[in-house]
Coordinates of C-alpha atoms in Angstrom, one line a residue:
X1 CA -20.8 17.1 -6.0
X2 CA -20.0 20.2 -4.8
X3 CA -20.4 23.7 -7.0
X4 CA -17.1 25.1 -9.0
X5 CA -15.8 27.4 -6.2
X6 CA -17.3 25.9 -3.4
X7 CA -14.9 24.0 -0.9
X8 CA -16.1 20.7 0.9
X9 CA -17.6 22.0 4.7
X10 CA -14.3 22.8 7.4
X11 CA -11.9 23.7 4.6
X12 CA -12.6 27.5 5.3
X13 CA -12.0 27.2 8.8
X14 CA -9.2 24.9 8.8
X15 CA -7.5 27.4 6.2
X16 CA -8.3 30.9 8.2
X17 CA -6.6 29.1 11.0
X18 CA -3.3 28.5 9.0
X19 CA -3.3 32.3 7.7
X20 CA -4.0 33.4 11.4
X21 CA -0.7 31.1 12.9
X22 CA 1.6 32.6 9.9
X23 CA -0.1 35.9 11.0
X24 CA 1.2 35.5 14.4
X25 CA 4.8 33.8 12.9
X26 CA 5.1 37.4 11.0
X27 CA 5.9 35.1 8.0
X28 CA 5.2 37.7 4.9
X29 CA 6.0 35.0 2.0
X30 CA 3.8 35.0 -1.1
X31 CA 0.9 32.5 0.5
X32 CA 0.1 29.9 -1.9
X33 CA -4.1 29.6 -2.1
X34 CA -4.3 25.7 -3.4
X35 CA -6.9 24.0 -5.1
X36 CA -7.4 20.5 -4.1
X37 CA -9.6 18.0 -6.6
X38 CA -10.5 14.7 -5.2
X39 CA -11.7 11.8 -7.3
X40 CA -14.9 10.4 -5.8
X41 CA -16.1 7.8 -8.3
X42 CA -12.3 5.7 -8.6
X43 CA -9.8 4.5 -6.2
X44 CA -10.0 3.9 -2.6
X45 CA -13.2 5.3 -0.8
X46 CA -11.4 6.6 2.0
X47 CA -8.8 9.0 -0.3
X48 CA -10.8 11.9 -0.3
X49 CA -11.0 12.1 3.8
X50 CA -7.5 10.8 3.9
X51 CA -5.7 13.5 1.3
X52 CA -6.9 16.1 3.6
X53 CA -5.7 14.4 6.7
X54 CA -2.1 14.4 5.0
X55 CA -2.5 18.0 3.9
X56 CA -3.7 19.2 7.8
X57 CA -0.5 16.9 8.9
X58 CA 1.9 18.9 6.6
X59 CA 0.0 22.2 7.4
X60 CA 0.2 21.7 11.3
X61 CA 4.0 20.9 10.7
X62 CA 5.0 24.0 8.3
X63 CA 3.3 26.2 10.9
X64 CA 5.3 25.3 13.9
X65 CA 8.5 25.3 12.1
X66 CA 8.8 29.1 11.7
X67 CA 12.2 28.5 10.5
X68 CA 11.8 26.7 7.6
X69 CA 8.6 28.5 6.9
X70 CA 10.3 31.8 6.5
X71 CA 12.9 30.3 4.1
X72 CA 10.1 29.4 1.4
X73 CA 9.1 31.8 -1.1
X74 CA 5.7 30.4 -2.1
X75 CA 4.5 28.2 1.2
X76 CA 1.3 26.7 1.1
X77 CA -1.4 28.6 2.7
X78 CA -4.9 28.0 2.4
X79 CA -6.6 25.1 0.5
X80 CA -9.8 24.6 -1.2
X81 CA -11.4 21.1 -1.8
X82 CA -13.0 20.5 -5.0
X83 CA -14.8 16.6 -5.6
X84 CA -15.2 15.4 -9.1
X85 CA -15.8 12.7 -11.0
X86 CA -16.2 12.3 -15.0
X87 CA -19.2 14.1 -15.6
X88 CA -18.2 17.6 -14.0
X89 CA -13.9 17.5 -13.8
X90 CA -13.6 19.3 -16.8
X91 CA -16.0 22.5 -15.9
X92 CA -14.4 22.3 -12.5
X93 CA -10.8 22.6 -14.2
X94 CA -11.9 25.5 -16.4
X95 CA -12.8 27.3 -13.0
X96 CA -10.2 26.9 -11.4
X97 CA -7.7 28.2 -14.2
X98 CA -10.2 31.2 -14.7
X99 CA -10.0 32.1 -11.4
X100 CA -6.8 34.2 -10.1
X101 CA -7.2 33.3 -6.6
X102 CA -6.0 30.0 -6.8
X103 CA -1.7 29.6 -7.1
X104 CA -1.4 25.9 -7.3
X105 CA -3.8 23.1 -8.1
X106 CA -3.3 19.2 -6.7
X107 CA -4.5 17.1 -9.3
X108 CA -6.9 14.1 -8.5
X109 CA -6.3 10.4 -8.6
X110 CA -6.3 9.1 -11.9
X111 CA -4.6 10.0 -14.9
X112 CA -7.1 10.5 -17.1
X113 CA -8.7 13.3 -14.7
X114 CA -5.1 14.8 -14.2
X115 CA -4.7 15.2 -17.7
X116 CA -8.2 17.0 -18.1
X117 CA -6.6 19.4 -15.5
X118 CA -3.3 19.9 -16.7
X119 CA -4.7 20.4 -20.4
X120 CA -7.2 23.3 -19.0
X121 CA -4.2 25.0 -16.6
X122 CA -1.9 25.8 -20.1
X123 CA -3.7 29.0 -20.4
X124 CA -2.2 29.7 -17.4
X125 CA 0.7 30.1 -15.1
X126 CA -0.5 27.5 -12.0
X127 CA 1.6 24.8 -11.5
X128 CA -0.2 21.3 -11.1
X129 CA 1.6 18.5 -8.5
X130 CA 0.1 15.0 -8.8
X131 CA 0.2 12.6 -6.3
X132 CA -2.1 9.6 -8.1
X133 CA -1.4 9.8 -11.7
X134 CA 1.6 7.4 -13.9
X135 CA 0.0 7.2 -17.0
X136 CA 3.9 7.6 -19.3
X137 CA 1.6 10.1 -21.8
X138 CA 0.8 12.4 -18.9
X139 CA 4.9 13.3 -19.1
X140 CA 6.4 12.6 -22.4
X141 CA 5.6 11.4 -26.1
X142 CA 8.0 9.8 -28.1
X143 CA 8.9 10.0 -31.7
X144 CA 9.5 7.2 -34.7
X145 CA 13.4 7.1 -33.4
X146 CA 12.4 6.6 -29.9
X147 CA 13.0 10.3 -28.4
X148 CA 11.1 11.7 -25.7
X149 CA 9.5 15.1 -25.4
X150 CA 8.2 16.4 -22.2
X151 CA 4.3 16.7 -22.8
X152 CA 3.5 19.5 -19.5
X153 CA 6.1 21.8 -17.9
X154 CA 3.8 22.8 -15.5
X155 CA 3.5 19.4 -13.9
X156 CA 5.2 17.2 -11.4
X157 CA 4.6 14.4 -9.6
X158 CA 6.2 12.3 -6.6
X159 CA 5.4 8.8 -8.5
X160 CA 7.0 6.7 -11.1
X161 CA 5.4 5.8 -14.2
X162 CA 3.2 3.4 -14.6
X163 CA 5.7 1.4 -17.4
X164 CA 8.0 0.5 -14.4
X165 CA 5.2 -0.8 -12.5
X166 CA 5.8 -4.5 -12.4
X167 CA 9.9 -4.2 -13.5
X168 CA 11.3 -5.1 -9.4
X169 CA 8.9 -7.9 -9.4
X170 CA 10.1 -9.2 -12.8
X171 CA 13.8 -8.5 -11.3
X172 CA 12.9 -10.5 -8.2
X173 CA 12.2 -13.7 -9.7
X174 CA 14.4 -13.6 -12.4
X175 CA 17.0 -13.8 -10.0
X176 CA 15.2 -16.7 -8.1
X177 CA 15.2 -18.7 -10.9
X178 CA 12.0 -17.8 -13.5
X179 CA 12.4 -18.5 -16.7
X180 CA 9.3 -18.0 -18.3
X181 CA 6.1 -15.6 -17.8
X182 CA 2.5 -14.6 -18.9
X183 CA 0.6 -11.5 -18.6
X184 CA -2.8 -10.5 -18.3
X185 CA -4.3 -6.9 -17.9
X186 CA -7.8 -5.3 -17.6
X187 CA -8.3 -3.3 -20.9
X188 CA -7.0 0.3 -19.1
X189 CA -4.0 3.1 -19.8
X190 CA -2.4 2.3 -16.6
X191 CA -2.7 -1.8 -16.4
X192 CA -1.5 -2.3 -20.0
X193 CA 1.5 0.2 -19.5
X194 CA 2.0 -1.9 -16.0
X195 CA 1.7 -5.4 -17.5
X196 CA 3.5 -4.1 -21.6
X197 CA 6.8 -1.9 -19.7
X198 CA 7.1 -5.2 -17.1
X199 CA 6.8 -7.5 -20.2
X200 CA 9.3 -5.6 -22.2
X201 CA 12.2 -5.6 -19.0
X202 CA 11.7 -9.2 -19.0
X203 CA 12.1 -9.9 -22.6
X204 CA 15.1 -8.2 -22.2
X205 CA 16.4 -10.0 -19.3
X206 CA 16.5 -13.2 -21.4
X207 CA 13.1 -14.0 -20.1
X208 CA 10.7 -15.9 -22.7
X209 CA 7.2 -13.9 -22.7
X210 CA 4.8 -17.0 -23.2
X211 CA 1.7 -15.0 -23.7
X212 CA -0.1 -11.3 -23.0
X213 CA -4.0 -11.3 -22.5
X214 CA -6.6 -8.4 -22.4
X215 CA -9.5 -8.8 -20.5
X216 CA -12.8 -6.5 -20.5
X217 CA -13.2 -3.6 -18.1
X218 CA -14.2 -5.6 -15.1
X219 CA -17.4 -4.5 -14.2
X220 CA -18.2 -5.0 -10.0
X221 CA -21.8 -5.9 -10.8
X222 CA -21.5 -8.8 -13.4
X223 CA -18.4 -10.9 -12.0
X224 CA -19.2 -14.1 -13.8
X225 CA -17.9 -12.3 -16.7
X226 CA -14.8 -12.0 -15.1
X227 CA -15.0 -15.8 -13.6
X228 CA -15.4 -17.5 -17.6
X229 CA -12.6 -15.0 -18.4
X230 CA -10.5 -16.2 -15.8
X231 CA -11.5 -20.3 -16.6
X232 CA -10.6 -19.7 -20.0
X233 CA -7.5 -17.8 -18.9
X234 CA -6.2 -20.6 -16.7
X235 CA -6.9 -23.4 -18.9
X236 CA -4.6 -21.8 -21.1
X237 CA -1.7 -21.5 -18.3
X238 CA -2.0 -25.1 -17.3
X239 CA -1.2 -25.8 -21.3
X240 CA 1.9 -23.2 -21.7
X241 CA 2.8 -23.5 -17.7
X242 CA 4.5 -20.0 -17.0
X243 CA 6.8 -20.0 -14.2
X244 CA 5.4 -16.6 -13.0
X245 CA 2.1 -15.2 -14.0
X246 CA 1.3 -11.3 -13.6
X247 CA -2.2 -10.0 -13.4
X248 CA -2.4 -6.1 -14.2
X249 CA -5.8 -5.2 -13.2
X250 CA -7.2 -2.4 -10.1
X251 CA -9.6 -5.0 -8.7
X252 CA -9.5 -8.7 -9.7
X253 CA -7.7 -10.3 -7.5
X254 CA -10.5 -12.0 -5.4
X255 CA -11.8 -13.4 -8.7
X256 CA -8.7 -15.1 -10.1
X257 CA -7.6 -16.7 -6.5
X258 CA -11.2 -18.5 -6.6
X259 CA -11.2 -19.4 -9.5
X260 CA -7.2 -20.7 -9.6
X261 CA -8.3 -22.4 -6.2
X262 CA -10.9 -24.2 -8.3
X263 CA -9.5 -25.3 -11.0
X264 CA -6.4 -26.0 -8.9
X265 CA -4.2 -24.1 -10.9
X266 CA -0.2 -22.0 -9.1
X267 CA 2.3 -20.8 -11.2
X268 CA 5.9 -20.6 -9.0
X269 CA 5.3 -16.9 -8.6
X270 CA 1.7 -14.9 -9.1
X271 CA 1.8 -11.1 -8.7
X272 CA -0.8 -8.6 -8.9
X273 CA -1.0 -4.6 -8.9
X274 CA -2.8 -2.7 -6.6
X275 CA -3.8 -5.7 -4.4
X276 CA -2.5 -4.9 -1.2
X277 CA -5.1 -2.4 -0.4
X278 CA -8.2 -5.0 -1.5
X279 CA -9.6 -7.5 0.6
X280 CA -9.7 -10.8 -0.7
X281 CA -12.9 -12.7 -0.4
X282 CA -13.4 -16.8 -0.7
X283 CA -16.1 -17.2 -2.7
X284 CA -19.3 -19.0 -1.1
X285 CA -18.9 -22.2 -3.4
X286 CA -15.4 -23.4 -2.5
X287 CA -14.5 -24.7 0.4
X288 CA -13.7 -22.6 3.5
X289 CA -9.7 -22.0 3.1
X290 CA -9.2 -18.8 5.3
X291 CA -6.5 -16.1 4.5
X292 CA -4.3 -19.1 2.9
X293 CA -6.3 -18.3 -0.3
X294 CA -3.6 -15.0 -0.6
X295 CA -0.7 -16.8 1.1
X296 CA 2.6 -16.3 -1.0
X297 CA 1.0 -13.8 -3.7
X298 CA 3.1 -10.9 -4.5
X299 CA 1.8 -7.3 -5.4
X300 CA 3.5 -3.9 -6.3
X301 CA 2.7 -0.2 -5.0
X302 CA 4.7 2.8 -4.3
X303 CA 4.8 2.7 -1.0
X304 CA 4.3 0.6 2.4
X305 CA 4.1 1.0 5.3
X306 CA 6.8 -1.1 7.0
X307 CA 9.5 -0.2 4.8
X308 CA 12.8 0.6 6.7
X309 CA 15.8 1.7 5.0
X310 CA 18.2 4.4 4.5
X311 CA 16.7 6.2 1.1
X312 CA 13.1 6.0 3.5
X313 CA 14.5 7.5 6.5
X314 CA 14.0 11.0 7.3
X315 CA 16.8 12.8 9.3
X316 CA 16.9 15.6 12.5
X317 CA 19.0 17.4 9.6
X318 CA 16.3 17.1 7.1
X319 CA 14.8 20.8 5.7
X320 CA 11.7 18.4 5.4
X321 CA 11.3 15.7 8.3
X322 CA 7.6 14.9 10.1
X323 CA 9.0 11.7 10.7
X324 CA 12.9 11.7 11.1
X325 CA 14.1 8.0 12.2
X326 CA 16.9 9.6 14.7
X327 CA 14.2 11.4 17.2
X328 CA 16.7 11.2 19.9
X329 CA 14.2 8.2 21.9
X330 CA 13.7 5.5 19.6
X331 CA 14.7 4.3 16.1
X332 CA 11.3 3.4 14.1
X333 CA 10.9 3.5 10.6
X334 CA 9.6 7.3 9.1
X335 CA 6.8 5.1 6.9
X336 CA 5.9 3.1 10.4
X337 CA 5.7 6.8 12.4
X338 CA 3.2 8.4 9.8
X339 CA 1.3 5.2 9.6
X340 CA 0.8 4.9 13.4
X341 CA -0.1 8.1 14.1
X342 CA -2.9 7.6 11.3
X343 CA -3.7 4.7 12.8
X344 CA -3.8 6.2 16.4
X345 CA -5.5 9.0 15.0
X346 CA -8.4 7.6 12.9
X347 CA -8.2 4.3 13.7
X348 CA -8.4 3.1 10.2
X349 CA -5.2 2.0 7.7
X350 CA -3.7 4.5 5.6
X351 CA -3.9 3.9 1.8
X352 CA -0.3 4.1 0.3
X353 CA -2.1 6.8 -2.2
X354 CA -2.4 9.3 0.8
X355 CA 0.7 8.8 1.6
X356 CA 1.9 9.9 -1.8
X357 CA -0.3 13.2 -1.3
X358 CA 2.2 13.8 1.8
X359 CA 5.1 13.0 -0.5
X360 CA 4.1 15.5 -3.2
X361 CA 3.8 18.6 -0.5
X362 CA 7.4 17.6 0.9
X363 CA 8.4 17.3 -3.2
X364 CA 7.0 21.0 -3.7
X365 CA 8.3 22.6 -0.5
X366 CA 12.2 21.0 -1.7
X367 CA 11.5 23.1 -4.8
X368 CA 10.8 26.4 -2.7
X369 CA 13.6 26.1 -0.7
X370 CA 15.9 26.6 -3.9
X371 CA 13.7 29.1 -5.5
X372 CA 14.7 32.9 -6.2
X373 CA 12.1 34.0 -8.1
X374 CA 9.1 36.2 -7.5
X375 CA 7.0 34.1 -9.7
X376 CA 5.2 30.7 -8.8
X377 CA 6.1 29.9 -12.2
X378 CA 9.4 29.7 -12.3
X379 CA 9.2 26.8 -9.8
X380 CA 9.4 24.6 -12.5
X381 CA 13.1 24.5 -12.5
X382 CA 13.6 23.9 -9.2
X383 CA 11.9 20.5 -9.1
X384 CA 14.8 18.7 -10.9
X385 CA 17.2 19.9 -8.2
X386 CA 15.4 18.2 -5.7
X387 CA 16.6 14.9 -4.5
X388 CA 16.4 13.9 -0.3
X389 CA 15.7 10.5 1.1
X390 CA 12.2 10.8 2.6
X391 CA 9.3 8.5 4.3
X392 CA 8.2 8.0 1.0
X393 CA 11.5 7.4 -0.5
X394 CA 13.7 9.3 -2.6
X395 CA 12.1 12.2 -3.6
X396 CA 13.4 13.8 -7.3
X397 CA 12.0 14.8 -10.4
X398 CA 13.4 14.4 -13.3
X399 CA 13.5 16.8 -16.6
X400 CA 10.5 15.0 -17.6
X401 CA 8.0 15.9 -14.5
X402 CA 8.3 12.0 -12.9
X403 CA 10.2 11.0 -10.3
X404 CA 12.5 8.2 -11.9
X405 CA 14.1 7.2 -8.8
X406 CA 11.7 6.0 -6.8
X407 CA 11.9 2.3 -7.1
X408 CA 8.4 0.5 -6.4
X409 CA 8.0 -2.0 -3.2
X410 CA 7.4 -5.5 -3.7
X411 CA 5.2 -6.9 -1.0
X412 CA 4.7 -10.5 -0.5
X413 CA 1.8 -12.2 1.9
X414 CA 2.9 -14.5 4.4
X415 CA 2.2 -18.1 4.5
X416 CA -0.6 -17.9 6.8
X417 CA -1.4 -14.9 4.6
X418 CA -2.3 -12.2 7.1
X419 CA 1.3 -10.5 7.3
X420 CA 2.7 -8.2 4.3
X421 CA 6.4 -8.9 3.9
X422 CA 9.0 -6.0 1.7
X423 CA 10.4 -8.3 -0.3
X424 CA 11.8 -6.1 -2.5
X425 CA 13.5 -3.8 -4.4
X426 CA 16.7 -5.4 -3.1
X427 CA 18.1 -2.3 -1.6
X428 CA 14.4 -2.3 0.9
X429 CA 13.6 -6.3 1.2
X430 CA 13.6 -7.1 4.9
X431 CA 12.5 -11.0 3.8
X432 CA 13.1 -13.0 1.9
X433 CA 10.8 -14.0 -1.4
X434 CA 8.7 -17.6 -1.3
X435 CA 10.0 -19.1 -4.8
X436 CA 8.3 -21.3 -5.7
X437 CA 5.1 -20.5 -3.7
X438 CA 3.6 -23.9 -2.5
X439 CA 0.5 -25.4 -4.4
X440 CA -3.1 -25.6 -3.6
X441 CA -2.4 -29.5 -2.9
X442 CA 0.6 -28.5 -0.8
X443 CA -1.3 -26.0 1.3
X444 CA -4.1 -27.7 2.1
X445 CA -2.0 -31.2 3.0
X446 CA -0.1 -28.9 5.0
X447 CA -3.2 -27.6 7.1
X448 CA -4.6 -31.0 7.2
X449 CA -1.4 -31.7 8.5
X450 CA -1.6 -29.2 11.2
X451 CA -4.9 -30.4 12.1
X452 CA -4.0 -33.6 12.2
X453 CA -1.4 -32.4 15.1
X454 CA -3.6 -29.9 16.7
X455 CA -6.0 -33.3 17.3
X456 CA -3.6 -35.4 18.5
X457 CA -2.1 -32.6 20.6
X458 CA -5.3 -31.8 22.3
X459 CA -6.3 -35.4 22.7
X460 CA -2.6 -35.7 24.5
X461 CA -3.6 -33.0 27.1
X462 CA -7.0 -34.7 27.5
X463 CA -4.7 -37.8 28.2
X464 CA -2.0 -35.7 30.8
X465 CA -4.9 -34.8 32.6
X466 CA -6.9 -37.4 33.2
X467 CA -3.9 -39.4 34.3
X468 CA -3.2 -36.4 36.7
X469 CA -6.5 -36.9 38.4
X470 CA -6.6 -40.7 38.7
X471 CA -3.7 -40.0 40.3
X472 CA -4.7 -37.4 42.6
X473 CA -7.5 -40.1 43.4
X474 CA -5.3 -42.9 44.0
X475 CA -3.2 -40.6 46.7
X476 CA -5.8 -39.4 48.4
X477 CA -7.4 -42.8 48.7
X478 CA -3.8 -44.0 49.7
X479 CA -3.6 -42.1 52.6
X480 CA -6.9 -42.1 53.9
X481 CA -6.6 -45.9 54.0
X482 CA -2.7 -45.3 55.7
X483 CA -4.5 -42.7 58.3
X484 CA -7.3 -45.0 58.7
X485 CA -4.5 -48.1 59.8
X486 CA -2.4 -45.5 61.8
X487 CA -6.1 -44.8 64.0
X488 CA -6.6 -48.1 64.1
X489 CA -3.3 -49.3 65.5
X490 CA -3.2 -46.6 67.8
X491 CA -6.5 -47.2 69.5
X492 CA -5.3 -51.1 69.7
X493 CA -2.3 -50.0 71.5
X494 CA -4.4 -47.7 73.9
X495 CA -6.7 -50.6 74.7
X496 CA -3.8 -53.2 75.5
X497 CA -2.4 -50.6 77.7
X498 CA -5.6 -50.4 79.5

């Protein structure tokens, strides 16, 4: 952990070199100095690296467009990166507020540590944009008759929340057919607001709600205590036999696949949250199945990276475009463009969390654009006004700090389960859903199946080409024996004529 105050190593450099270009640009804004906390005990590993990768992206392209550069009032300037984790986020918080040079502050993944850094900035005027935080009590609370207050005025975020999680995968197979469901959610603010808001839309949709479970925080270094859970768990769903079964949790998918696989256990539909981004192991006492362990599951996140569609296009005519779809050469989806040039960049995949990060500098620079106000402050009101299709979708913010309209992606796994196919919301699907997704016993006749045919088809070449060369034999044995006759004759005839 780094000191309060002291950015991680290059930040300096990297944010001299922005003051210098806006130097040179004669932009004379009031420069935004932004503090930047990254979470380095939860969520993807590679965040951290890959926040400031999308902030240099952003930074690189604010920069070279002068024009829309000198329209802001507050652009972002120079950033400082703070890590934290649960021992220290709080006194790094209280720095930050205390200190005047900072402007803006980008909260860090997790709700709980964005709301230890909202709750220490309302002594002061900084605004706080999140780009990894849904928790529904980080925005508004609610009263005995159902009304909502907003909690923070000082905060905004590109994401949904957390409640409407799971709701486009409950949409999705209710309208293949579902009838009945389970849940089952890791004892945690954001999986039981995931698994309770998706319960309560399909309650509502004339869905019957067969059961709700609560597991134990998983913990990574006992996973048998996950494993009985899970036995217990599906013993249970082959009694009550939910069509679809939805599993709220940040790392257990790996666990419940095994252990379904073992105890040869499918509902018609099986979703999980935040799976997309974990790799699913098979576990060293089953039998070898490959990636068809995953095939047909479903997850949810907020973004993807093959997601093509009007509302996640960016246009030429965009105030805000890195990656506008109508670049005069080729037509490939904004998502695709930022992802490749990760890709290209780094050579590693892009976790849809960064690309949130980009999504909450493009939501923040939407605000300037509308501002008239000498104050940072009075930002706040600007954010609601905001409402563009984007690479990350439609970007908004409602009176409530959240963007509402941004519909979560629906992703399922191929049958050979190495491909991730939009499935939904319907407005974004570019396939179509596997309902009901095939059983253990259907799967694995199926790949005997194939290799079955694979045997028979290689044994069939073996065939082609052995009868190919006892050919090849039989004609050149042919006509050595016809050349040897034609010699023959010939040397008769040359005698008789002697």
């Amino acid at each position: 952990m780094l000191p309060p105050g002291r950015p991680r190593r290059g930040a300096d450099i990297v944010g001299w070199i922005f003051v210098v270009l806006a130097i040179l640009c004669g932009h004379s804004a009031d420069a935004v100095h932004t503090a930047v906390m990254l979470n380095t005990v939860t969520g993807p590993s590679v965040l951290p690296n890959q926040t400031q990768t999308m902030i240099n992206y952003f930074m690189e392209y604010l920069n070279l467009n002068t024009g829309l550069k000198s329209t802001l009032h507050f652009p972002f300037e120079t950033f400082e990166y703070f890590e934290v984790n649960s021992d220290d986020v709080a006194n790094v918080s209280t720095y930050i507020a205390s200190n005047s040079s900072f402007d803006l502050v980008m909260a860090p993944y997790s709700s709980g540590f964005t709301e230890t850094v909202v709750e220490a900035m309302q002594s002061t005027s900084k605004l706080v944009i999140s780009a990894g935080a849904s928790s529904t009590s980080l925005f508004f609370t609610t009263d005995s008759a159902g009304r909502r207050s907003r909690r923070y005025n000082n905060l905004f975020s590109s994401l949904n929340t957390a409640d409407t999680y799971m709701n486009e995968f409950v949409n999705l197979v209710r309208y293949n057919g579902a009838a009945t469901i389970a849940f089952a959610y890791v004892d945690s603010t954001f999986t039981e607001q995931a698994c309770l808001g998706a319960s309560q839309v399909a309650s509502e949709s004339g869905m019957t709600v067969l059961s709700t479970d609560i597991m134990e925080s998983y913990n990574s270094s006992a996973p048998q205590v996950a494993t009985e859970k899970w036995k217990s768990l599906i013993a249970q769903y082959k009694e009550s036999r939910p069509d679809v079964l939805v599993v709220c949790s940040y790392s257990l998918c790996s666990s419940f696949l095994n252990q379904a696989y073992r105890d040869n256990y499918l509902p018609n539909a099986l979703a999980f949250t935040v799976c997309g981004e974990e790799e699913i192991t098979v576990e060293e006492d089953i039998p070898e199945t490959g990636t068809y362990l995953q095939s047909y599951t479903y997850f949810t996140q907020q973004w993807h990276r093959s997601i093509d569609r009007d509302n996640w296009r960016e246009s030429n005519l965009s105030s805000v475009a890195l990656f506008p779809y109508n670049n005069g050469t080729h037509n490939i989806s904004s998502a695709t463009q930022l992802y490749n040039r990760y890709s290209a960049d780094t050579g590693d995949t892009l976790s849809y969390l960064a690309a949130s990060v980009l999504a909450a500098l493009y939501l923040y620079t939407y605000a300037d654009i509308s501002a008239n106000s000498s104050q940072i402050a009075d930002l706040s009101s600007k954010f609601t006004e905001v409402y563009t299709p984007s690479f990350f979708g439609i970007l908004t913010n409602n009176g409530f700090g959240f963007n509402e309209d941004k519909p979560f992606c629906v992703v399922q796994y191929s049958s050979t389960g190495t491909d991730q196919l939009v499935v939904g919301p319907f407005l974004a699907a570019s396939s179509v859903p596997i309902y009901p997704m095939p059983s253990w016993d259907d799967r694995r006749a199926k790949n005997d199946s194939e290799d079955y045919f694979l045997v028979i088809g290689v044994s069939a070449l073996f065939g082609l080409l052995f009868t190919i060369l006892l050919y090849l034999i039989y004609y050149w044995y042919k006509n050595r024996k016809s050349n040897r006759q034609k010699r023959n004759k010939l040397l008769m005839e040359l005698l008789q004529g002697l």
